[in-house]
PDB file of C-alpha atoms in Angstrom:
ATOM      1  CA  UNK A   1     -15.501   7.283   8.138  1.00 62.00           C
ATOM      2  CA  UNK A   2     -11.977   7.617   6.439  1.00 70.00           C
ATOM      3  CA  UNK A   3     -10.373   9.993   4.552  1.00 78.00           C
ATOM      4  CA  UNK A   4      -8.979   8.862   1.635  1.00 80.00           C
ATOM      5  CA  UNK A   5      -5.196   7.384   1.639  1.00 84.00           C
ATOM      6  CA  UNK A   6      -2.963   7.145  -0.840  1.00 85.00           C
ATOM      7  CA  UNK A   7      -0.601   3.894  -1.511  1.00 83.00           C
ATOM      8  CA  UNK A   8       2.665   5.900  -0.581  1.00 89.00           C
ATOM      9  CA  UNK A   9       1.349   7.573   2.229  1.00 90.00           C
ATOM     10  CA  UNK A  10       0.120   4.300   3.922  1.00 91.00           C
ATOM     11  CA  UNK A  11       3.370   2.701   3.850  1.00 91.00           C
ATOM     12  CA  UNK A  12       4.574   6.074   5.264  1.00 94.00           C
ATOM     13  CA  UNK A  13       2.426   5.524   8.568  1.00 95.00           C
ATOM     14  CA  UNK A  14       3.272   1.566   9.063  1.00 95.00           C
ATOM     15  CA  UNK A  15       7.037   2.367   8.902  1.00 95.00           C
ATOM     16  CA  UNK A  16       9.275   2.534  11.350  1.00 97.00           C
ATOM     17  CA  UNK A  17      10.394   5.915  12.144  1.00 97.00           C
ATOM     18  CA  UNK A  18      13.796   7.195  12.652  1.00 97.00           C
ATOM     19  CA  UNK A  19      15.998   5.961  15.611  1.00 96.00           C
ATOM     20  CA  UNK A  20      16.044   9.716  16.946  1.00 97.00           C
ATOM     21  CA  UNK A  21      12.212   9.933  16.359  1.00 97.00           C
ATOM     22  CA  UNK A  22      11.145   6.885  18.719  1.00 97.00           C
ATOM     23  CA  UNK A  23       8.793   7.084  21.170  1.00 97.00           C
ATOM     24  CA  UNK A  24      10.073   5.741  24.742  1.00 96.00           C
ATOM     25  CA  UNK A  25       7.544   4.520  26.957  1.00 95.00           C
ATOM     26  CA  UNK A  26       7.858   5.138  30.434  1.00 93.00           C
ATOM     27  CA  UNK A  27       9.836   1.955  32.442  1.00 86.00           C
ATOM     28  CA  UNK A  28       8.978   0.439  28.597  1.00 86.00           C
ATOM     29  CA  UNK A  29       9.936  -0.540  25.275  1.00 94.00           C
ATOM     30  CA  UNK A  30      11.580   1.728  22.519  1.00 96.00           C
ATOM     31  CA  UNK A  31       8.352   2.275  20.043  1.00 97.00           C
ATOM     32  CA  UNK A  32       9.424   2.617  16.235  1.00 97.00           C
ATOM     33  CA  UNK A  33       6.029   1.974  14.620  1.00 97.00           C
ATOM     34  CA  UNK A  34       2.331   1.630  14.750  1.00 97.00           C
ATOM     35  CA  UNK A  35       2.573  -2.281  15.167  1.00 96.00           C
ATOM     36  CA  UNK A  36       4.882  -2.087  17.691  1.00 97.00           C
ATOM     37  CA  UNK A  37       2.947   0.642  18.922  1.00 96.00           C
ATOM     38  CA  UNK A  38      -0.035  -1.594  18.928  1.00 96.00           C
ATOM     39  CA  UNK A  39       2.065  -4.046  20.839  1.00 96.00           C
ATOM     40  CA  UNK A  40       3.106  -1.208  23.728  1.00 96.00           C
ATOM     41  CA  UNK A  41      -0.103  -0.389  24.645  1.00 96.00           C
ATOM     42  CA  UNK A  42      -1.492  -3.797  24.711  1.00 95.00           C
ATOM     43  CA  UNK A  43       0.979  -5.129  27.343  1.00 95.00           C
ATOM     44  CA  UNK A  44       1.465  -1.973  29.238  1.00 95.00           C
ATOM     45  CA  UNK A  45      -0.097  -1.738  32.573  1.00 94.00           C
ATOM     46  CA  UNK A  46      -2.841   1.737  32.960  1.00 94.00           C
ATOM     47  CA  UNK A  47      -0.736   3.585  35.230  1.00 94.00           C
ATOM     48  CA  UNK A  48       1.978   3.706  32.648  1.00 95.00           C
ATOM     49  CA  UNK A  49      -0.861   4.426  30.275  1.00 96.00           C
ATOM     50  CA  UNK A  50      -1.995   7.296  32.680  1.00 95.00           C
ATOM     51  CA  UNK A  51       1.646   8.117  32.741  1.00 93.00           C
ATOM     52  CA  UNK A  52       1.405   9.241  29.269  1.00 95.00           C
ATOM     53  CA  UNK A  53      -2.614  10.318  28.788  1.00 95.00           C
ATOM     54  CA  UNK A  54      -4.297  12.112  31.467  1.00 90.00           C
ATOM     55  CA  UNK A  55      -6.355  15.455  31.704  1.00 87.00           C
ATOM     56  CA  UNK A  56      -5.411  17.149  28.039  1.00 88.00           C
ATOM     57  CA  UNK A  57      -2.182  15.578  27.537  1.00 92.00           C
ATOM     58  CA  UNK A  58      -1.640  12.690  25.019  1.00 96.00           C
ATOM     59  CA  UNK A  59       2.004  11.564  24.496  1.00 97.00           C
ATOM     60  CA  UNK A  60       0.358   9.168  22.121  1.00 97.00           C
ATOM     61  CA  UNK A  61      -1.538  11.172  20.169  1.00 97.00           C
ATOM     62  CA  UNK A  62       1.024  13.774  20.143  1.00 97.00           C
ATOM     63  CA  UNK A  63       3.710  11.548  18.354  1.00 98.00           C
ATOM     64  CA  UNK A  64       0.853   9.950  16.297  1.00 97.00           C
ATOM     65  CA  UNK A  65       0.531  13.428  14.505  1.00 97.00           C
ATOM     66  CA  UNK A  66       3.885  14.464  14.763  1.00 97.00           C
ATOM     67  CA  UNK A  67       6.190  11.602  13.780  1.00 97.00           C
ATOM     68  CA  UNK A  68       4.209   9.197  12.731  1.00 97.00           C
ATOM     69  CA  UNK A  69       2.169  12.034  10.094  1.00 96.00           C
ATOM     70  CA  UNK A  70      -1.428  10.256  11.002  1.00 97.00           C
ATOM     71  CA  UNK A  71      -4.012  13.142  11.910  1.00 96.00           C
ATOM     72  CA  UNK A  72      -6.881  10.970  11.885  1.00 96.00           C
ATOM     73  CA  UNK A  73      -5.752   8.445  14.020  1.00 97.00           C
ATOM     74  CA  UNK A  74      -3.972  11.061  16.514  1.00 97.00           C
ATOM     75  CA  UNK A  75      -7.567  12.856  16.806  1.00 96.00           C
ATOM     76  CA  UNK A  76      -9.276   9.612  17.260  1.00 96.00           C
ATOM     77  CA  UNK A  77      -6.704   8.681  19.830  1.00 96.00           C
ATOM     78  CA  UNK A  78      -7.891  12.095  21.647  1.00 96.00           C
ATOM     79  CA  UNK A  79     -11.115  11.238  22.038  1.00 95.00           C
ATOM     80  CA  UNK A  80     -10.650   8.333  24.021  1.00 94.00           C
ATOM     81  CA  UNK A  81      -8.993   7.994  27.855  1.00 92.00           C
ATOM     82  CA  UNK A  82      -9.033   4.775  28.391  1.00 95.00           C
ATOM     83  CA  UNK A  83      -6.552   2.021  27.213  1.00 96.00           C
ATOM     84  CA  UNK A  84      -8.630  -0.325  25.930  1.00 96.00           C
ATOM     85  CA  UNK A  85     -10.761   2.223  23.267  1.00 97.00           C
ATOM     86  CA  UNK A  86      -6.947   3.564  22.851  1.00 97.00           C
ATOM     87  CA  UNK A  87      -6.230   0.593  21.393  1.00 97.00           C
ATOM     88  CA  UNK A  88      -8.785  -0.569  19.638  1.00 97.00           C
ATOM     89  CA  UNK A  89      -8.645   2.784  17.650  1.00 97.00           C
ATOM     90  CA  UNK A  90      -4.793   2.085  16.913  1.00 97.00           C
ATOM     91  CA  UNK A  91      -5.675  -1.476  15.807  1.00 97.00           C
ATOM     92  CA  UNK A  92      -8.248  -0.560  13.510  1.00 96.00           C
ATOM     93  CA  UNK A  93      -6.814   1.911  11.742  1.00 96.00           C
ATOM     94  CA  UNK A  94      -3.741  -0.361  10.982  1.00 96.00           C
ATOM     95  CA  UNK A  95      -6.330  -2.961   9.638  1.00 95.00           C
ATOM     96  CA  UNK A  96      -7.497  -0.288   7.892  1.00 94.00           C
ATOM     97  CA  UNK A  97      -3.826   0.801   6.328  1.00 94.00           C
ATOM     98  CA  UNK A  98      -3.001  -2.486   5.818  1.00 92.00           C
ATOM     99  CA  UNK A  99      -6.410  -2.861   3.728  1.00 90.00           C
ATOM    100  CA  UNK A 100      -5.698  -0.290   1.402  1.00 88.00           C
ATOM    101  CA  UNK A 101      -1.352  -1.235   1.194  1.00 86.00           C
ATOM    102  CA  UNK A 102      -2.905  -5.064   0.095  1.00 86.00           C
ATOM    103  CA  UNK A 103      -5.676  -3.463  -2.814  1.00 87.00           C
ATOM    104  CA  UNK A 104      -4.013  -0.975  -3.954  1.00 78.00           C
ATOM    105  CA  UNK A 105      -0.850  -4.089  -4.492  1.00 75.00           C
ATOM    106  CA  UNK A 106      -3.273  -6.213  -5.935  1.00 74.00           C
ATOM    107  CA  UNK A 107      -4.428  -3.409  -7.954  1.00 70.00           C
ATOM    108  CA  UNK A 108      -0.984  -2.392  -9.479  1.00 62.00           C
ATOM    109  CA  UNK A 109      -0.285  -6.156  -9.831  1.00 60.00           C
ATOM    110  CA  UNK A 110      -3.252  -6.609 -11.953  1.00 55.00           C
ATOM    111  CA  UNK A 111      -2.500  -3.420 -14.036  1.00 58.00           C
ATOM    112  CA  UNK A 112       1.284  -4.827 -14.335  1.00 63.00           C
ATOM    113  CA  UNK A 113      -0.615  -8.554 -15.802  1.00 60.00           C
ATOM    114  CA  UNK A 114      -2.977  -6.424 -17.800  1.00 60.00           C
ATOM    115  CA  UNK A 115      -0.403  -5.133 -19.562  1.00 61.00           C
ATOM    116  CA  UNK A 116       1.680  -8.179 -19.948  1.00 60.00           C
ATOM    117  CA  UNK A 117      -1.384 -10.096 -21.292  1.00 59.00           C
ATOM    118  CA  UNK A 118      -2.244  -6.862 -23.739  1.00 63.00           C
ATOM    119  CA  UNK A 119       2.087  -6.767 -24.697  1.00 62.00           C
ATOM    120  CA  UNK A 120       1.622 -11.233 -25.746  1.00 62.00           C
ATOM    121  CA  UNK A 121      -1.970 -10.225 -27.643  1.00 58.00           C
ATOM    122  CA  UNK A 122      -0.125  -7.745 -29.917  1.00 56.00           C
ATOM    123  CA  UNK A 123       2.888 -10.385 -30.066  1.00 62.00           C
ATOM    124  CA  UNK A 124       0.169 -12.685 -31.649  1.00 62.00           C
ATOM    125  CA  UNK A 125      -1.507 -10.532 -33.456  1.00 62.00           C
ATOM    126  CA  UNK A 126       1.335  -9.464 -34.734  1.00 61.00           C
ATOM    127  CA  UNK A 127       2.534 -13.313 -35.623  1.00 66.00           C
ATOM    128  CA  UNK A 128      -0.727 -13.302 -37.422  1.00 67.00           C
ATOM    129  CA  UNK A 129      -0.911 -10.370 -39.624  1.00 69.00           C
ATOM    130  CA  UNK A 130       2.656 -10.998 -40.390  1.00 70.00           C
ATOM    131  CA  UNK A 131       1.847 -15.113 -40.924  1.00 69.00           C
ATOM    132  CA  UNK A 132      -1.041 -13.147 -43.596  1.00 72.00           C
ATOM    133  CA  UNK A 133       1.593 -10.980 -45.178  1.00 77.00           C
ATOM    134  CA  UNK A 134       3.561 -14.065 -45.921  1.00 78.00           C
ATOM    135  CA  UNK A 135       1.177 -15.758 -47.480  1.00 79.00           C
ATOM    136  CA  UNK A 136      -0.120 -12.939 -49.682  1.00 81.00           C
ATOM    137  CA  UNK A 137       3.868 -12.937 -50.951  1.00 85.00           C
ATOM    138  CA  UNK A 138       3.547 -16.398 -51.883  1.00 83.00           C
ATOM    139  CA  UNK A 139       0.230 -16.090 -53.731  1.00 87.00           C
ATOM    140  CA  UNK A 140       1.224 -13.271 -55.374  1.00 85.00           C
ATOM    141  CA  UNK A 141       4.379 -15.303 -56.915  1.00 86.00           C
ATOM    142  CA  UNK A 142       2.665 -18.326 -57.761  1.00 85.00           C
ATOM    143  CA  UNK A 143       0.211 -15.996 -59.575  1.00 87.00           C
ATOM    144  CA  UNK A 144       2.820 -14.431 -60.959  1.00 81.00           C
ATOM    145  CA  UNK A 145       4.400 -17.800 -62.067  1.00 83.00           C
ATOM    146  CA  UNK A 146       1.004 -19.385 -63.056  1.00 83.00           C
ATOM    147  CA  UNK A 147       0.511 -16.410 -65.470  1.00 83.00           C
ATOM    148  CA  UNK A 148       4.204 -15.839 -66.972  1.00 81.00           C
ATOM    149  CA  UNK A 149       4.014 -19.888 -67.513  1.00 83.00           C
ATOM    150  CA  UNK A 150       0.376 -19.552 -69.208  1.00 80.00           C
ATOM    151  CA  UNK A 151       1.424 -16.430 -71.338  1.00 81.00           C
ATOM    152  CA  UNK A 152       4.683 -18.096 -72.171  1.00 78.00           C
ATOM    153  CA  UNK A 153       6.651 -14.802 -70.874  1.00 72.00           C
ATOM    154  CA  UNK A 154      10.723 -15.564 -70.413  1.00 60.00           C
TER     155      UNK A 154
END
């Protein structure tokens, strides 16, 4: 189960981090994000991934939590040893980051047509009660006209 994520804090965790904050895999890539992350692992052969998890140590993990700011996946990655369930757990939870990055876009581009839709119904409406005003102006002077005409006032 997930904890809750906010919009701004899922963005956060897909990022790339700064230059200085990299994680260099041994005889490997530079690493500057989950996806490339993702990437790392899944071409990397197991003795570089024993190279960085073996016994109680967890490069990965550790730079999960620290630079990257992600506690849940950095305690899921602890659970595992192998590089396969590594993986898997890192690919998941960006599926799962990139889930809530798409609704909670979709959501604030609904609110944003919401409001344009509600900002043209009180344009019209307001066409309308002004169209009414109008037209109550112009009864009222024909009336007025109708009756200065009929009582022959000047």
């Amino acid at each position: 189960m997930h904890k809750k994520i906010f919009l701004e804090d899922a963005e956060r965790i897909l990022s790339d981090v700064k230059p200085e904050q990299s994680f260099w895999v041994h005889n490997g890539p530079v690493v500057r994000n989950l996806h490339e992350f993702e990437k790392a692992i899944e071409h990397m052969n197991d003795e570089i991934f024993r190279h960085h998890v073996y016994n109680s140590r967890n490069d990965f993990a550790n730079w999960v939590r620290d630079i990257i700011k992600d506690e849940e996946l950095a305690d899921d990655m602890l659970k595992v040893k192998s590089k396969d369930k590594t993986l898997k757990k890192i690919k998941d939870r960006v599926k799962f980051i990139e889930e809530i990055i798409d609704k909670e876009r979709l959501k604030d581009s609904n609110l944003k047509s919401i409001n344009l839709l509600k900002n043209i119904n009180l344009k019209d409406k307001f066409r309308q009660d002004f169209g009414v005003f109008i037209l109550g102006i112009v009864i009222g002077v024909v009336i007025g006209i109708v009756i200065a005409i009929k009582f022959n006032i000047s």
